[in-house]
Amino acid sequence: MAYKNITVMEEFILLGFSEFPNFQGFLFVIFLFIYVSILLGNGLIIVITNVDPALQTPMYYFLGNFSFVEICYTSVTLPRMLMNLWSQKRNISLLSCAVQLGFFLILGVTESFLLSVMAYDRYVAICKPLYYPLIMNHKMCVQLVIGSWVTGMPVLMGQTYQVFSGPFCGSNKLHHVFCDMPALMKLACGDTSGDDFFIYIDCFLFALMPFLLILFSYVRILRTILKLSSTTDRSKAFSTCSSHLIVVCLFYGSGLIAYLQSKSSYSTRTDKFFSLFYIIVTPMVNPMIYCLRNKDFIEAMRKLFSKYVR
């Protein structure tokens, strides 16, 4: 009797912003502008960090990789959102939904680990400056980036399979703008406590642990900075970390709120808001934060534009 109302789902309906039927065209233009801005801004970071000799350092190597992940991360969700807004066809097959969720989780975890790697880079640079060239050599940087990509893949692919291997009940309407875990779990049938438990474990391993590593790194960095006698040195040290800290707060703040809320307190509007925050706002402001707050980057852009504008 418990499984009498189970529906064999073949597709979901992504409701998205269907509650605003008169604003579909306006929303399409807004999100298209945002997507193009993300592609251009993060693409510019990738180009400049690769072509400017002055930026061939571990910090900018990680920043270039982070920008690449931001482009991939956004491209998993925004093109589909734009297509739905333009065509008004909101259906997505079960397979496409699973692929979207899988890539979204993997890229989100990669971004999480890269943020912790960037914090570790700043820790070594400020707290152990004499050993920095030895510790953060090219081989170590490549290994850290590869590790950020592959560490969570097996677990997250298994998590995605587990979500879609179970039955879904009743309506196939997904109250979200893309196939995200909390919204899918809302439609899952039967006892989902096991799935919820593994979601919390994944959040701890792939989000909270990297965040705690970042926090630990910055506690050590702060202690070292406060010991500096020169005000100029302290100001310079703070400025190299402030951009990264802003991105960390934006990414982790919205992501943890969305994923750690209980199923009973789940709100579609809240989840939509915070999910849009971490798939759109963070990738969009990342180039602005690093470009406008970094003198070396501004100088590199000036040289690049003056070279090709002449």
XYZ file of C-alpha atoms in Angstrom:
310
model
C 0.000 0.000 0.000
C 2.901 2.343 0.740
C 4.047 2.099 -2.895
C 0.613 2.328 -4.501
C 1.037 5.939 -5.583
C 4.577 5.542 -6.918
C 4.945 6.918 -10.456
C 7.575 5.565 -12.845
C 9.202 8.852 -13.770
C 10.518 9.299 -17.302
C 11.023 13.027 -17.057
C 10.748 15.968 -14.680
C 9.167 19.372 -15.241
C 11.516 22.136 -14.094
C 9.067 24.778 -12.912
C 11.809 27.373 -12.528
C 10.238 30.827 -12.658
C 6.853 29.678 -13.963
C 5.159 31.681 -11.187
C 6.224 34.813 -13.116
C 4.706 34.163 -16.581
C 4.880 37.815 -17.647
C 8.593 38.153 -16.922
C 10.007 35.174 -18.874
C 11.516 37.356 -21.611
C 12.962 39.801 -19.105
C 14.485 36.973 -17.052
C 15.948 35.441 -20.213
C 17.747 38.701 -21.058
C 19.014 39.105 -17.476
C 20.377 35.545 -17.222
C 21.862 35.701 -20.725
C 23.721 38.871 -19.771
C 24.935 37.211 -16.555
C 26.099 34.081 -18.405
C 28.003 36.087 -21.030
C 29.581 38.169 -18.232
C 30.700 34.992 -16.442
C 32.215 33.567 -19.637
C 34.021 36.789 -20.553
C 35.197 37.670 -17.039
C 36.518 34.252 -16.069
C 37.826 33.673 -19.601
C 39.826 36.886 -19.282
C 41.379 35.632 -16.042
C 42.369 32.336 -17.717
C 43.970 34.155 -20.668
C 45.859 36.738 -18.613
C 47.188 34.255 -16.047
C 48.547 32.129 -18.901
C 50.086 34.794 -21.141
C 51.536 37.329 -18.692
C 54.983 36.277 -17.384
C 54.524 38.324 -14.201
C 51.523 36.163 -13.254
C 53.255 32.799 -13.673
C 53.039 32.080 -9.952
C 51.152 29.416 -7.948
C 48.540 31.920 -6.753
C 47.536 32.877 -10.303
C 47.861 29.297 -11.516
C 45.214 28.290 -8.982
C 43.121 31.350 -9.860
C 43.152 30.405 -13.551
C 42.037 26.869 -12.737
C 39.371 28.197 -10.389
C 38.006 30.436 -13.147
C 37.888 27.461 -15.529
C 35.862 25.503 -12.955
C 33.542 28.502 -12.536
C 32.824 28.496 -16.287
C 32.133 24.743 -16.311
C 30.095 24.956 -13.104
C 27.824 27.654 -14.500
C 27.563 25.997 -17.922
C 26.020 22.904 -16.336
C 22.911 24.857 -15.289
C 22.548 28.263 -16.967
C 22.230 27.164 -20.646
C 19.380 24.835 -19.682
C 17.709 27.627 -17.705
C 18.003 29.937 -20.715
C 16.562 27.296 -23.039
C 13.601 26.741 -20.703
C 12.919 30.473 -20.434
C 13.134 30.949 -24.210
C 11.124 27.910 -25.358
C 8.803 27.568 -22.341
C 9.417 23.793 -22.580
C 10.437 22.845 -19.075
C 10.659 19.056 -19.341
C 13.984 17.303 -18.735
C 14.553 13.568 -19.092
C 15.582 11.455 -16.112
C 18.988 10.780 -17.709
C 19.633 14.451 -18.490
C 18.630 15.360 -14.943
C 21.021 12.762 -13.502
C 23.889 13.961 -15.738
C 23.244 17.569 -14.752
C 23.190 16.730 -11.046
C 26.328 14.591 -11.306
C 28.391 17.264 -13.053
C 26.982 19.967 -10.785
C 28.064 18.085 -7.637
C 31.497 17.164 -9.000
C 32.267 20.713 -10.149
C 30.920 22.178 -6.910
C 33.206 19.936 -4.855
C 36.140 20.729 -7.153
C 35.509 24.421 -6.527
C 35.344 23.763 -2.790
C 38.702 21.975 -2.776
C 40.326 24.606 -5.000
C 39.295 27.306 -2.538
C 41.005 25.362 0.255
C 44.103 24.887 -1.948
C 44.216 28.638 -2.587
C 43.984 29.258 1.168
C 46.857 26.824 1.762
C 48.896 28.667 -0.887
C 48.363 31.960 0.960
C 49.250 30.272 4.263
C 52.588 29.024 2.929
C 53.340 32.362 1.225
C 52.726 34.438 4.377
C 53.651 32.059 7.198
C 56.565 30.232 5.538
C 57.876 32.646 2.885
C 61.414 31.188 2.810
C 60.091 27.703 2.054
C 57.429 28.880 -0.398
C 59.365 28.137 -3.641
C 60.253 24.664 -2.341
C 56.790 23.718 -1.082
C 54.672 25.270 -3.839
C 56.722 24.048 -6.794
C 55.106 23.348 -10.158
C 54.724 19.623 -9.517
C 52.956 20.254 -6.196
C 50.623 22.810 -7.797
C 49.624 20.380 -10.565
C 49.053 17.590 -8.026
C 46.852 19.844 -5.871
C 44.713 20.845 -8.870
C 44.331 17.240 -10.077
C 43.506 16.155 -6.532
C 40.809 18.835 -6.337
C 39.217 17.443 -9.497
C 39.296 13.714 -8.780
C 38.941 13.410 -4.987
C 35.161 13.536 -4.823
C 34.289 11.972 -8.188
C 33.672 8.320 -7.132
C 31.593 9.242 -4.087
C 29.508 11.868 -5.892
C 28.857 9.614 -8.886
C 27.674 6.968 -6.416
C 25.521 9.541 -4.629
C 23.893 10.567 -7.919
C 23.217 6.935 -8.828
C 21.693 6.309 -5.385
C 19.295 9.270 -5.741
C 18.061 8.210 -9.181
C 17.939 4.478 -8.463
C 15.134 5.001 -5.935
C 11.459 5.625 -6.832
C 9.802 9.027 -7.044
C 6.241 9.682 -5.858
C 3.298 11.610 -7.225
C 3.967 14.713 -9.289
C 7.011 14.994 -11.548
C 7.104 18.783 -11.097
C 10.467 19.902 -9.753
C 10.162 23.228 -7.936
C 13.607 24.397 -8.947
C 15.562 25.991 -11.791
C 17.782 22.918 -12.273
C 18.172 19.356 -10.975
C 19.502 20.001 -7.491
C 19.705 17.473 -4.673
C 17.311 19.048 -2.096
C 14.532 19.483 -4.681
C 14.919 15.903 -5.952
C 14.903 14.468 -2.440
C 11.574 16.237 -1.866
C 10.026 13.979 -4.548
C 11.697 10.760 -3.379
C 9.474 7.954 -2.050
C 9.637 5.836 1.068
C 12.225 6.155 3.799
C 14.897 8.582 2.566
C 16.678 8.907 5.908
C 19.582 6.888 4.523
C 19.940 9.253 1.554
C 19.687 12.268 3.860
C 22.405 10.790 6.061
C 24.780 10.345 3.105
C 24.031 13.867 1.910
C 25.058 15.217 5.313
C 28.201 13.038 5.225
C 29.076 14.380 1.766
C 28.490 17.942 2.966
C 30.835 17.314 5.874
C 33.584 15.696 3.781
C 33.453 17.879 0.675
C 32.205 21.228 1.972
C 32.618 21.580 5.728
C 36.073 19.963 5.902
C 37.554 22.207 3.165
C 35.912 25.179 4.859
C 37.500 24.240 8.201
C 40.887 23.909 6.457
C 40.410 27.398 5.031
C 39.451 28.708 8.461
C 42.504 27.065 10.058
C 44.775 28.523 7.354
C 43.458 32.032 7.908
C 43.742 31.796 11.680
C 47.448 31.018 11.207
C 47.744 33.768 8.582
C 46.102 36.320 10.888
C 48.464 35.446 13.724
C 51.464 35.905 11.427
C 50.194 39.209 10.002
C 49.564 40.700 13.439
C 53.179 39.947 14.348
C 54.504 42.043 11.436
C 56.026 45.297 12.613
C 55.459 47.244 9.414
C 51.987 48.637 8.697
C 52.719 48.451 4.966
C 53.575 44.748 5.202
C 50.401 44.053 7.161
C 48.295 45.951 4.627
C 49.897 44.104 1.716
C 49.372 40.718 3.377
C 45.715 41.493 4.094
C 45.110 42.645 0.521
C 46.418 39.374 -0.959
C 43.910 37.424 1.146
C 40.835 39.652 1.121
C 39.683 38.764 -2.415
C 39.857 35.059 -1.690
C 38.000 35.481 1.601
C 35.118 37.317 -0.098
C 34.693 34.497 -2.656
C 34.862 31.887 0.137
C 32.109 33.616 2.128
C 29.839 33.935 -0.930
C 30.294 30.331 -2.056
C 30.175 28.498 1.271
C 27.555 30.709 2.882
C 24.884 30.086 0.239
C 25.862 26.454 -0.454
C 25.838 25.281 3.156
C 22.497 26.950 3.861
C 20.920 25.267 0.823
C 22.273 21.784 1.533
C 22.178 21.601 5.311
C 18.555 22.624 5.781
C 16.382 19.748 6.918
C 13.757 18.164 4.678
C 10.970 19.336 7.003
C 12.107 22.958 6.805
C 12.778 22.829 3.054
C 11.455 25.895 1.226
C 11.379 26.043 -2.573
C 11.781 29.824 -2.644
C 14.684 29.789 -0.176
C 16.404 26.965 -2.042
C 15.962 28.722 -5.399
C 17.391 31.933 -4.003
C 20.497 30.388 -2.454
C 21.111 28.029 -5.381
C 21.024 30.988 -7.781
C 23.407 32.734 -5.440
C 26.094 30.064 -5.649
C 25.659 29.178 -9.339
C 25.458 32.763 -10.611
C 26.591 35.428 -8.140
C 29.899 33.847 -7.103
C 31.106 33.075 -10.676
C 29.997 36.545 -11.821
C 31.680 38.559 -9.073
C 34.845 36.417 -8.965
C 36.521 38.284 -11.896
C 35.446 41.675 -10.516
C 36.818 40.876 -7.061
C 40.197 39.702 -8.338
C 40.542 42.192 -11.197
C 39.568 45.333 -9.312
C 41.368 44.530 -6.055
C 44.675 43.287 -7.492
C 47.252 45.777 -8.787
C 49.283 43.067 -10.580
C 46.181 41.899 -12.414
C 45.164 45.432 -13.391
C 48.651 46.043 -14.765
C 48.566 42.757 -16.694
C 45.187 43.716 -18.236
C 46.509 47.149 -19.159
C 49.503 45.605 -20.949
C 47.338 43.030 -22.726
C 44.803 45.591 -23.970
C 47.461 48.136 -24.998
C 49.187 45.406 -27.017
C 46.104 44.481 -29.073
C 44.237 47.811 -29.170
C 47.004 49.690 -30.963
